Amino acid sequence: MTLLPLIVLIPLAAAFIVALLDFIKDDFTRELAMDIVSGISILSALIISIVLFGNYGTYAMAGWKFPVGIILVLDGFSAPVLVITNFVALMCLLFSYDYIKKYGAKEKYYALFLLMLAGMNGVIVTGDIFNLYVFLEIASVASYALVGYGTQREEIEATFKYLVLSSIGTSFMLLGIGLVYAHTANLNMAYISEILASSGVSAGQAPASIYLAAVLFIVGFSVKAAIVPFHAWLPDAHPSAPAPISAMLSGVLIKTIGIYAFIRVTYIMLGMNTGVVPQVLRIFGSLSIMIGVLLALGQWDFKRLLAYHSVSQMGYIALGFGLATPLGIIGGLYHLLNHSVFKSLLFLNSGAVDYRLNTRNLKKMGGLSEKMPVTGTTSMIASLSIAGIPPFNGFWSKLVIVIAAIQAGHPLLAIWAIIGSILTLASFVKVQRYAFIGKIKDSLKNIKEATALMQVPMIILALACILMGLILVPSIREVILDPAAKILLDPSKYIELVRGAAG
Amino acid sequence: MNLVTLIFTIPLILGIAAIFIPKFLFKYGSVFAGITSAALVWAGIQAFPYYRLEALGRTPLLEGGVLSLSLIVLTGIFGFLITLYSIGHMEEKSSFFWSLFCWMLSSSALVFVAADIIVLMVAWGVTGLILALMIWQDGNEAVGKKTFIIVGGSDAVLLFGMVAMAATAGTMQLGEIVIKPGAPLEWVIFGSLIIAAFTKAGAMPFHTWIPDTAKDAAVPVVAALPASIDKLLGIYLLKKIFIDWFVFTPGKSTLLMVIGAFTVIAAVFMALSQHNLRRLLGYHAVSQVGYMIMGIGTGTPIGIAGGLLHMVNNAIYKQGLFLGAGVIEKETGTSKLEDLGGLYKNFPVTFLSFTIMAMAISGIPPLNGFLSKWMIYQSIVKTSNSGGVMWVVYLTAAIFGSVLTLASFVKIIHAAFLGQPAKGRKTHGENISWQVPALVILPLACIVLGVFPEQTVYPLLEKVTGPIAISGIYKPMMAAALLIFGAGFALLAYVVFKVSGYRISEPYIGGEKITPAMRVSGVEFYTTIESIRPFKKIYNFARKGYFDIYELLKEFVFYWIKLLRWIHDGVITTYILWVIIGTVVLMFGFLK
């Protein structure tokens, strides 16, 4: 468990080191040094997250004991999210090595990238609500800067919208934390959960301020998770960022500081895993599924289309968690993991196309598979995954969500999800048809495949799309998905974990 | 070797291996497809003496009786014939085609033997995916898009139906599922399942991908999937749904009969007006499905047997017709009927083969198409016992559809093979090599199944449906004997009475010289049908896509998109307003 703080510290320290490496005069050496430092730091974070997997426990920062100090916790819910976050981050970083050259100012880019990752890792492992808020702001501020990284007019506009709406969300969160703190006089999530459980939150007997806090948390985290009607910033912000950052934002950021933190705070800290909160998730989730996919269908901008699909897919994840049955939570978490992989892959594909063609307009593409076979094939795999075509990973998680919806007695939600899935298919068939399939356009005869360093992460992610279906094999599922369901449906297990390890 | 090895592992590995065959060795990839086909046939044949799949080693996920086994064998045979045909027909291209081919056969076979809803759904979905990839591989972006959206969409509907059915029945094992009338969600489940079956088989109104695919995709792809294996898949599923999983009710039966009758008539009318050989065949691929649905919809043993037999028959001749059309198209470079004509001299083998199969599809005795239609007519008449007059409508539709089928095939035979050659058409001879087995075996099968059903298909069908009581005096062998006798008699008369004093003369048209421009292409006559009053409007609507469910839904969806885009105006104050509204709504939810 002594490794646990390193997962935050390594990227955090590397962020500052990379920024300092700017002193090296020689261009080649400087870039190489920065590539190596950032690469090694994320790789080690990934390795730590894998080594720690299944090894649930806590780490008390600076030796301050529970419930006074800040405690880092690794439980069944955080472990899989931690692995996928660092995995996707590593892939995006690999892709950035060549891609970001056209933007320049690599040291700032890497520093922000690492800072964002440190923030996300912090949000995932922290056991303290205020600490969660701080890490969330670290990740958010880094992402504001990264969205506007190109400093073009529309990029600045997008980041401004993102900044304003996000700030509304985060101020709501802070207010919520204040209200909870006023009632419990503590910031440790396990401890708060204990107090609230004894004051009868689920029975509706807790003071109104707690329910107000719940509303504030829901709004705050929903803004971050881009769930309808709090999604409006996303379709502007995600396409404006450089492609690997879009992949990070859509792939993991909206999940870790969005839906993950949402579920962590409402289900576990407030103990509201029945009743209104799941209902809200179901309703907003269903709205997201449909509104996101409909807007995506009308898009001709490749990245904007993908961004709208992020809204839609977040709806599936929210729906899964909102069913609040073991199977529903398994489905939601599983879809979260899968979506991280295929959506980041799709954004990397769009980046590879943009890198060679300098356009995001689908109408200006055509038959790209002929000249860019790796990009074409991997984008096909990712498209089939997100559209829920067997045997790719997206099919399996949607299947679990549909089964869970019907078992939980919501057949209408299942039908709704199916309709969303058909429209998703339609939208990605359109992408394939206009961008990749068929004879190449005459004007594009001279384009080349993306560089080798950009191909590698795409291939790895595509393989993950194919192999992640295996997670559903019972013996693997028991290790990866089931613990999360147990802990989310019974917060006392979380309290036990925190108490037991910390004495 | 056990079943899983034969129909899953071997095709999977061969398919992966085929990816790495370089382009210039494309034709040798056919060996992989051939082995896969053989594996399927071998698996079926090994288990056949026992009539159960379990004879090959029991797995909880796979099971199957006579029907499943027969369909696997058939799929293998079709796969083999089309593989051979492809060697002769296809130009060099990416060997990924063979990978898809192996996986297509494997996934189809898995559908037939699935014992678990998950296996069925995955295998079913993969067949749809492969169809789309195969169409796309030839660069038909638009057709592939439409096909994939319709077929893939129906797969998603199937997913819902299957999961809901499993929840209602309380089991995932397909063999144990029974949905009683009045069960929760009964009609929703039934509806979603038959949507999937209809889309795959191509019944109306989910058929619109078939004519497009038939016109533009590569001929082996069309012959393999929409023409034959997709029919097997769709009707197999329909039989499972209607007979095995759901309890027969008159309401469901009526639904199927009405859709079946409508499909037969509407599709054959569309076929009549086509000018493209492959598109015309595509509409027949839709029309014939109506018969199968009607047969199964009666719920009587003879009807089910007739429906299943028609499925097999149709797969045989429709596949053969497309392959024949492929030979013509490869040589002449077109499948527009106006540009063909007089091909019988240059294409003797294709002509003979095509004509026999055209007769079979038109329901001319003693060929197989007549036999299965005859069984279906009988089953429709039998439903009159339960009262009602609708059976008259169904029967009229069925018989009328058959007549129109004949009419449209007369049109093809005349326009393509007889008549005068179109101006400027290249007059290469028939160039067939590897195509021969398919062009010979398929029409032979039409004859054998039609004349010797007692020795071939009846025993198998009775194992599936129970005893088939065929009434009436139609005896296939006797009918065949009479026909042969009649033909022989005519020939004899011809020889005896020395009808030799004939002469061949040029047509006389008022002293004008006949130029190719005056040629009657065989298409014109049918254009009159299009100008008859009610039909004119209907054809016009059809051309505008008013009957295309794909276009209709597209309109509907884009209406909503327009609305949503209007409220996403990009102004930040609007977006903040939404956040506030959302917050207020939540407050009401929590603090009421």
Short mmCIF file of N, CA and C in Angstrom, two decimals, chain B residues 28-117:
data_model
loop_
_atom_site.label_atom_id
_atom_site.label_comp_id
_atom_site.label_asym_id
_atom_site.label_seq_id
_atom_site.Cartn_x
_atom_site.Cartn_y
_atom_site.Cartn_z
N TYR B 28 -5.85 -18.67 -54.40
CA TYR B 28 -5.53 -19.84 -53.58
C TYR B 28 -6.20 -19.76 -52.21
N GLY B 29 -6.64 -18.58 -51.85
CA GLY B 29 -7.37 -18.45 -50.59
C GLY B 29 -8.65 -19.25 -50.60
N SER B 30 -9.11 -19.58 -51.82
CA SER B 30 -10.34 -20.36 -51.91
C SER B 30 -10.21 -21.70 -51.20
N VAL B 31 -8.96 -22.20 -51.11
CA VAL B 31 -8.76 -23.47 -50.41
C VAL B 31 -9.28 -23.37 -48.98
N PHE B 32 -9.05 -22.21 -48.36
CA PHE B 32 -9.49 -22.03 -46.97
C PHE B 32 -11.00 -22.12 -46.88
N ALA B 33 -11.67 -21.43 -47.82
CA ALA B 33 -13.13 -21.44 -47.81
C ALA B 33 -13.64 -22.85 -48.10
N GLY B 34 -12.93 -23.52 -49.01
CA GLY B 34 -13.33 -24.88 -49.34
C GLY B 34 -13.24 -25.80 -48.14
N ILE B 35 -12.13 -25.69 -47.39
CA ILE B 35 -11.98 -26.54 -46.20
C ILE B 35 -13.08 -26.24 -45.20
N THR B 36 -13.38 -24.95 -45.02
CA THR B 36 -14.44 -24.59 -44.07
C THR B 36 -15.77 -25.20 -44.49
N SER B 37 -16.08 -25.09 -45.78
CA SER B 37 -17.33 -25.69 -46.27
C SER B 37 -17.35 -27.18 -45.99
N ALA B 38 -16.22 -27.82 -46.29
CA ALA B 38 -16.15 -29.27 -46.08
C ALA B 38 -16.32 -29.61 -44.61
N ALA B 39 -15.75 -28.77 -43.74
CA ALA B 39 -15.86 -29.04 -42.30
C ALA B 39 -17.32 -29.00 -41.88
N LEU B 40 -18.07 -28.04 -42.41
CA LEU B 40 -19.48 -27.93 -42.06
C LEU B 40 -20.25 -29.17 -42.52
N VAL B 41 -19.99 -29.54 -43.78
CA VAL B 41 -20.70 -30.71 -44.31
C VAL B 41 -20.35 -31.95 -43.50
N TRP B 42 -19.07 -32.09 -43.19
CA TRP B 42 -18.60 -33.25 -42.44
C TRP B 42 -19.27 -33.29 -41.06
N ALA B 43 -19.35 -32.13 -40.41
CA ALA B 43 -19.97 -32.10 -39.08
C ALA B 43 -21.41 -32.57 -39.18
N GLY B 44 -22.13 -32.05 -40.19
CA GLY B 44 -23.53 -32.43 -40.34
C GLY B 44 -23.69 -33.91 -40.63
N ILE B 45 -22.85 -34.40 -41.54
CA ILE B 45 -23.01 -35.79 -41.97
C ILE B 45 -22.69 -36.76 -40.83
N GLN B 46 -21.65 -36.42 -40.06
CA GLN B 46 -21.28 -37.30 -38.95
C GLN B 46 -22.41 -37.48 -37.96
N ALA B 47 -23.13 -36.36 -37.71
CA ALA B 47 -24.17 -36.44 -36.69
C ALA B 47 -25.48 -36.97 -37.25
N PHE B 48 -25.57 -37.02 -38.58
CA PHE B 48 -26.86 -37.32 -39.19
C PHE B 48 -27.46 -38.67 -38.81
N PRO B 49 -26.65 -39.72 -38.76
CA PRO B 49 -27.26 -41.02 -38.43
C PRO B 49 -27.99 -40.99 -37.09
N TYR B 50 -27.61 -40.05 -36.21
CA TYR B 50 -28.23 -40.04 -34.89
C TYR B 50 -29.35 -39.00 -34.80
N TYR B 51 -29.43 -38.16 -35.83
CA TYR B 51 -30.42 -37.07 -35.85
C TYR B 51 -30.25 -36.09 -34.71
N ARG B 52 -29.16 -36.16 -33.97
CA ARG B 52 -28.92 -35.19 -32.90
C ARG B 52 -27.47 -34.76 -32.97
N LEU B 53 -27.24 -33.52 -32.62
CA LEU B 53 -25.86 -33.04 -32.59
C LEU B 53 -25.05 -33.67 -31.48
N GLU B 54 -25.73 -34.05 -30.40
CA GLU B 54 -25.02 -34.54 -29.23
C GLU B 54 -24.13 -35.72 -29.57
N ALA B 55 -24.42 -36.34 -30.71
CA ALA B 55 -23.59 -37.48 -31.11
C ALA B 55 -22.13 -37.08 -31.27
N LEU B 56 -21.89 -35.79 -31.51
CA LEU B 56 -20.51 -35.33 -31.71
C LEU B 56 -19.89 -34.82 -30.42
N GLY B 57 -20.42 -35.15 -29.32
CA GLY B 57 -19.88 -34.66 -28.06
C GLY B 57 -20.75 -33.52 -27.57
N ARG B 58 -21.13 -33.59 -26.30
CA ARG B 58 -22.10 -32.65 -25.79
C ARG B 58 -21.45 -31.37 -25.30
N THR B 59 -21.96 -30.23 -25.73
CA THR B 59 -21.54 -28.96 -25.15
C THR B 59 -22.80 -28.24 -24.72
N PRO B 60 -22.76 -27.57 -23.60
CA PRO B 60 -23.99 -26.93 -23.13
C PRO B 60 -24.47 -25.81 -24.04
N LEU B 61 -23.59 -25.28 -24.88
CA LEU B 61 -23.97 -24.12 -25.68
C LEU B 61 -24.53 -24.49 -27.04
N LEU B 62 -24.30 -25.73 -27.48
CA LEU B 62 -24.73 -26.11 -28.82
C LEU B 62 -25.63 -27.33 -28.77
N GLU B 63 -26.68 -27.30 -29.58
CA GLU B 63 -27.50 -28.48 -29.73
C GLU B 63 -28.23 -28.35 -31.06
N GLY B 64 -28.88 -29.43 -31.46
CA GLY B 64 -29.60 -29.31 -32.72
C GLY B 64 -30.16 -30.63 -33.16
N GLY B 65 -31.28 -30.55 -33.88
CA GLY B 65 -31.91 -31.75 -34.40
C GLY B 65 -31.73 -31.81 -35.90
N VAL B 66 -32.68 -32.47 -36.53
CA VAL B 66 -32.57 -32.70 -37.97
C VAL B 66 -32.49 -31.40 -38.74
N LEU B 67 -33.34 -30.45 -38.37
CA LEU B 67 -33.37 -29.19 -39.11
C LEU B 67 -32.01 -28.51 -39.06
N SER B 68 -31.46 -28.39 -37.85
CA SER B 68 -30.15 -27.74 -37.71
C SER B 68 -29.09 -28.46 -38.54
N LEU B 69 -29.10 -29.78 -38.43
CA LEU B 69 -28.08 -30.54 -39.16
C LEU B 69 -28.21 -30.34 -40.65
N SER B 70 -29.45 -30.41 -41.15
CA SER B 70 -29.64 -30.25 -42.59
C SER B 70 -29.16 -28.88 -43.03
N LEU B 71 -29.47 -27.87 -42.22
CA LEU B 71 -29.09 -26.52 -42.62
C LEU B 71 -27.58 -26.34 -42.62
N ILE B 72 -26.90 -26.98 -41.67
CA ILE B 72 -25.44 -26.89 -41.68
C ILE B 72 -24.89 -27.52 -42.96
N VAL B 73 -25.41 -28.69 -43.28
CA VAL B 73 -24.92 -29.37 -44.49
C VAL B 73 -25.19 -28.49 -45.72
N LEU B 74 -26.40 -27.95 -45.78
CA LEU B 74 -26.73 -27.08 -46.92
C LEU B 74 -25.81 -25.88 -47.00
N THR B 75 -25.59 -25.24 -45.85
CA THR B 75 -24.70 -24.08 -45.83
C THR B 75 -23.33 -24.46 -46.36
N GLY B 76 -22.85 -25.63 -45.93
CA GLY B 76 -21.55 -26.11 -46.39
C GLY B 76 -21.54 -26.30 -47.90
N ILE B 77 -22.61 -26.91 -48.41
CA ILE B 77 -22.65 -27.18 -49.86
C ILE B 77 -22.70 -25.86 -50.63
N PHE B 78 -23.57 -24.97 -50.19
CA PHE B 78 -23.66 -23.66 -50.85
C PHE B 78 -22.31 -22.97 -50.82
N GLY B 79 -21.68 -23.02 -49.64
CA GLY B 79 -20.38 -22.38 -49.49
C GLY B 79 -19.39 -22.94 -50.50
N PHE B 80 -19.44 -24.26 -50.66
CA PHE B 80 -18.49 -24.92 -51.56
C PHE B 80 -18.73 -24.49 -53.01
N LEU B 81 -19.99 -24.51 -53.42
CA LEU B 81 -20.30 -24.15 -54.81
C LEU B 81 -19.91 -22.70 -55.09
N ILE B 82 -20.23 -21.82 -54.13
CA ILE B 82 -19.94 -20.41 -54.37
C ILE B 82 -18.44 -20.15 -54.33
N THR B 83 -17.74 -20.91 -53.50
CA THR B 83 -16.27 -20.80 -53.49
C THR B 83 -15.71 -21.12 -54.87
N LEU B 84 -16.15 -22.26 -55.42
CA LEU B 84 -15.66 -22.64 -56.74
C LEU B 84 -16.00 -21.56 -57.76
N TYR B 85 -17.23 -21.10 -57.70
CA TYR B 85 -17.68 -20.06 -58.64
C TYR B 85 -16.79 -18.83 -58.52
N SER B 86 -16.47 -18.46 -57.28
CA SER B 86 -15.69 -17.23 -57.07
C SER B 86 -14.32 -17.32 -57.72
N ILE B 87 -13.74 -18.52 -57.71
CA ILE B 87 -12.41 -18.65 -58.31
C ILE B 87 -12.46 -18.19 -59.76
N GLY B 88 -13.50 -18.62 -60.46
CA GLY B 88 -13.60 -18.24 -61.85
C GLY B 88 -14.08 -16.81 -62.03
N HIS B 89 -14.85 -16.33 -61.09
CA HIS B 89 -15.55 -15.06 -61.31
C HIS B 89 -14.77 -13.85 -60.84
N MET B 90 -14.06 -13.99 -59.72
CA MET B 90 -13.58 -12.77 -59.08
C MET B 90 -12.19 -12.36 -59.56
N GLU B 91 -12.01 -11.04 -59.61
CA GLU B 91 -10.69 -10.50 -59.91
C GLU B 91 -9.86 -10.58 -58.64
N GLU B 92 -8.56 -10.37 -58.81
CA GLU B 92 -7.70 -10.33 -57.63
C GLU B 92 -8.11 -9.20 -56.71
N LYS B 93 -8.22 -9.52 -55.43
CA LYS B 93 -8.43 -8.44 -54.46
C LYS B 93 -7.92 -8.91 -53.12
N SER B 94 -8.16 -8.12 -52.10
CA SER B 94 -7.63 -8.47 -50.78
C SER B 94 -8.18 -9.82 -50.33
N SER B 95 -7.29 -10.66 -49.82
CA SER B 95 -7.70 -11.99 -49.41
C SER B 95 -8.56 -11.97 -48.17
N PHE B 96 -8.77 -10.79 -47.62
CA PHE B 96 -9.67 -10.69 -46.48
C PHE B 96 -11.05 -11.20 -46.86
N PHE B 97 -11.36 -11.17 -48.16
CA PHE B 97 -12.61 -11.75 -48.64
C PHE B 97 -12.78 -13.18 -48.15
N TRP B 98 -11.70 -13.96 -48.24
CA TRP B 98 -11.81 -15.37 -47.83
C TRP B 98 -11.97 -15.49 -46.33
N SER B 99 -11.33 -14.58 -45.58
CA SER B 99 -11.53 -14.61 -44.13
C SER B 99 -13.01 -14.43 -43.83
N LEU B 100 -13.58 -13.40 -44.47
CA LEU B 100 -14.99 -13.13 -44.25
C LEU B 100 -15.84 -14.32 -44.66
N PHE B 101 -15.45 -14.96 -45.75
CA PHE B 101 -16.21 -16.10 -46.25
C PHE B 101 -16.21 -17.23 -45.22
N CYS B 102 -15.01 -17.53 -44.68
CA CYS B 102 -14.93 -18.60 -43.68
C CYS B 102 -15.79 -18.25 -42.47
N TRP B 103 -15.69 -16.99 -42.02
CA TRP B 103 -16.42 -16.61 -40.82
C TRP B 103 -17.92 -16.56 -41.08
N MET B 104 -18.29 -16.21 -42.30
CA MET B 104 -19.71 -16.20 -42.65
C MET B 104 -20.31 -17.59 -42.49
N LEU B 105 -19.60 -18.59 -43.05
CA LEU B 105 -20.11 -19.96 -42.95
C LEU B 105 -20.17 -20.39 -41.50
N SER B 106 -19.11 -20.07 -40.77
CA SER B 106 -19.05 -20.50 -39.38
C SER B 106 -20.15 -19.86 -38.55
N SER B 107 -20.33 -18.54 -38.70
CA SER B 107 -21.31 -17.88 -37.85
C SER B 107 -22.72 -18.33 -38.22
N SER B 108 -22.97 -18.58 -39.51
CA SER B 108 -24.29 -19.08 -39.89
C SER B 108 -24.54 -20.43 -39.24
N ALA B 109 -23.53 -21.30 -39.32
CA ALA B 109 -23.69 -22.63 -38.73
C ALA B 109 -23.94 -22.52 -37.24
N LEU B 110 -23.26 -21.57 -36.59
CA LEU B 110 -23.44 -21.42 -35.14
C LEU B 110 -24.86 -20.98 -34.81
N VAL B 111 -25.46 -20.14 -35.68
CA VAL B 111 -26.85 -19.77 -35.44
C VAL B 111 -27.73 -21.02 -35.43
N PHE B 112 -27.48 -21.92 -36.39
CA PHE B 112 -28.34 -23.09 -36.50
C PHE B 112 -28.21 -24.04 -35.32
N VAL B 113 -27.07 -24.02 -34.64
CA VAL B 113 -26.89 -25.01 -33.57
C VAL B 113 -26.86 -24.36 -32.19
N ALA B 114 -27.12 -23.05 -32.12
CA ALA B 114 -27.02 -22.38 -30.82
C ALA B 114 -28.07 -22.94 -29.86
N ALA B 115 -27.64 -23.15 -28.62
CA ALA B 115 -28.57 -23.63 -27.61
C ALA B 115 -28.79 -22.58 -26.55
N ASP B 116 -28.19 -21.43 -26.72
CA ASP B 116 -28.16 -20.43 -25.68
C ASP B 116 -28.38 -19.08 -26.35
N ILE B 117 -29.12 -18.18 -25.70
CA ILE B 117 -29.45 -16.94 -26.41
C ILE B 117 -28.21 -16.11 -26.73
#
